[in-house]
Amino acid sequence: MMGEFDAPGDGMFRTFSRPESPVLRSSPLGDRIYPSVDSLAGSDSFEEIDSDTASIISESRSTPPVERKHLFPRKEFVDHLQPEEIRWFYKNEGDKKWTPFIGYDSLRIECRYRVKDSVSPSEPEKEDIDVILVKGGLYEVDVANRKCKPVYWTEDEAVIMRGTWFYEGTWQPVEDGYATQIETEHLGRFLGCRLDEQPLQTKGPKPVLHRIKFSDIYVDWNSSSEMYMFSDSTSSRIMRAVSSKLGVQKSGTRLYRGYSYEAVMDDKPAEISHLVFVIHGIGQKMDSSSIVKSCKDLREIANYLKAKHFPDLQDSNQRAEFLPVEWRSSLSLDGDIVETITPQKLKGVRTILNSSAMDILYYTSPLYRSEITTGLLNELNRLYQMFCTRNPYFLPNRGKVSIVAHSLGCVITYDILTGWNPLQLYDQFVLSLLDEEKEQAGGSSELIKELDKAKKRVNELESLLMAIHSKQQHSSTRLDFKVENMFCLGSPLAVFLALRGIRPQGKGSADHIIPKATCKRLFNIYHPSDPVAYRLEPLVLKHYCTVMPLTIHHHDASQKLSYTKVAAKAYAAFTGSKELVCEKSDQSDKESVDNLGQQADGSKTQRKKISLKSVGGLFSSLGRSMEGEDKLSAELKILKKMERQAKYCENSSFSLKSNINDIDHTDLEYRLDYQLKETGIYSAYIAMLTSHTAYWTNKDVAYFILTHLHPETLD
């Protein structure tokens, strides 16, 4: 028996211990026949194959490849390879190993491959007959050119290969040039022979029944089912000669004909039920492929979490798919004018600023804002129409669309969704200038008359422009789909809205920010150290500036309370109001809170719940720190009333939600701000440099998005 053998890897031969031959096992499903290649090739549509013609239930992709699963019924004789035994692979530039396509993709590629070979040159071929969608519909394979390229973006192209013979241990495919000749020799010598037939065993090495030589390797057949590949290099021959004199059996790489487990039609991803557009922010000009990579990271992490935490969702016929949206590279904006006026000193730093922070200046400029919003709008609609064309069942099955936007992308997306136009702000600015001129007119009736006439014309022009904009908003300047959720990552949207004049309305609804008819749910996710991110909730109810945002659960937490059930907590003190709270009042506040806790419940547990972080205690401290209630703002007066009512409430829980259930317009309809946990490993200054771009690889963010894309998974 052969003991050690050389396995090729990275251009070299490595040593492995050869395991025992795999054991043939019977199928629990009995002798189930696979569909013939002719039946698959003869169908009108290769993309859709009836479930009745599908093969046995798919094996798990985590099945160890050394456990060979043979065809059913079990093959007894050497025959031509069936499509189920062949596996197609792909490899991106820079990858060392080939990655197998899933069974569903591999079978369809193989059928296209065989159909192409069966078509005679005189027969007309259908247009794009060699191109099929793979990898969940994100990529398309060109069988003729052996290429796999993405459908919705331009980079990330891979080469494909047909695997028929495989190396033991790694189950990597033998290169095409070798595999084709090995297959030809194998069929020519052993076609029709029994697979379990073994030659008569004699002492010494096993007899070599057949051999094929190449320039640098050769393959020996010891039986119809036992083959080995050997290196024929000078060093390998010398090593074998020395080993032979020492009595050591020569070794080689065991080869297997057919992949480690069968390709089956059931091994396919679920239908896409939720489409998620991933939109980048600033800095995309420096690397146009960064959003593709970021979206890929988010997709892979979401798939990992789905398999780990949501097995039921993994098995259901629905899934969310993430598509990157790259809107920056197609814009010309100012051409190269900014580059020409950039000084040469610190050229590298200035180039980075021109390619990143300059996008904010472009968007706030009235010259280029429309070009940016139109560019993103057109790209979203283009991708959506392309997706619906390739997924005809998405709309009939009531597929949903959500958006994940980052940084400035949140602001641009928001403006597209709401149809916000800066014309009104510009007109207000002009009117304010006219009012200033009127005050400086010195009572001149002639000047005042001219200014009133100018003001009237401005109002007429504003009305005309807003009417035109309203008509356009209902025609070509809107999205072709409704948005279910919008997830903002590291978003400066709140500060843009504040500078536009958005103010709290005194109601718990965020409709004045974004109506539900436009977007059902808005989520503002940020890292505490992200210098670009701002909160949204205080623009709905001002007193929420004192209420902490909800903390996003860790994806591995054993118990995750639903966010709708998490009690809101207030900050220990108002930021920017410390001068109103002296050290003496702090001490009296603590005593007052403890007394209040004893009145509600004498237990130690309940006293712990009533602290300066509770809303009642917090606003009580602020109220006493004031000289009088006349110095309290309207919001603080409402909260002061809430605190007084809470003292007489039978419920001893002093969370914000429990205190204001019976008070109108003092609680948010739903929470908007969600904050990531700080790790504590790095200082806030170091985290400030990395936090703004770390959302894509954060598993907690991916888990949060996944649970809200599939609300049935929430408690």
Coordinates of N, CA and C in Angstrom, one line a residue, residues 41 53 236 241 245 282 292 301 330 407 417 422 451 498-499 560 685:
A41 N -31.4 20.5 -21.9 CA -31.0 21.3 -23.0 C -32.1 21.6 -23.9
T53 N -38.4 18.2 -12.4 CA -37.2 17.7 -13.0 C -36.0 17.9 -12.2
S236 N 12.2 15.5 -8.4 CA 11.3 14.5 -7.9 C 11.8 13.1 -8.3
A241 N 14.2 7.9 -6.7 CA 15.2 6.9 -6.8 C 15.9 6.6 -5.5
K245 N 15.6 2.9 -3.2 CA 16.7 2.2 -2.7 C 16.6 2.0 -1.2
I282 N -19.1 60.6 0.6 CA -18.0 61.3 0.0 C -16.8 60.4 -0.2
V292 N -18.4 49.0 -4.0 CA -18.6 47.6 -4.4 C -18.1 46.7 -3.3
I301 N -21.4 39.5 5.5 CA -21.6 39.5 7.0 C -23.1 39.2 7.2
S330 N -19.8 59.1 -12.6 CA -20.5 59.5 -13.9 C -20.7 61.0 -13.9
S407 N -23.1 58.7 5.1 CA -22.6 60.0 5.1 C -23.4 61.0 4.2
L417 N -36.0 61.6 -2.0 CA -37.2 61.0 -1.5 C -38.3 62.1 -1.2
P422 N -34.0 73.8 -2.9 CA -33.5 75.0 -2.2 C -34.1 76.3 -2.7
L451 N -39.1 98.8 -3.6 CA -38.9 97.6 -2.8 C -40.1 96.7 -2.7
A498 N -31.4 71.0 10.1 CA -31.4 72.2 11.0 C -31.0 73.5 10.4
L499 N -30.0 73.4 9.5 CA -29.6 74.6 8.8 C -30.7 75.1 7.7
K560 N -31.8 39.4 23.5 CA -31.9 40.7 22.9 C -33.4 41.2 23.0
Y685 N -10.2 59.8 20.4 CA -9.6 60.5 19.3 C -9.2 59.5 18.2

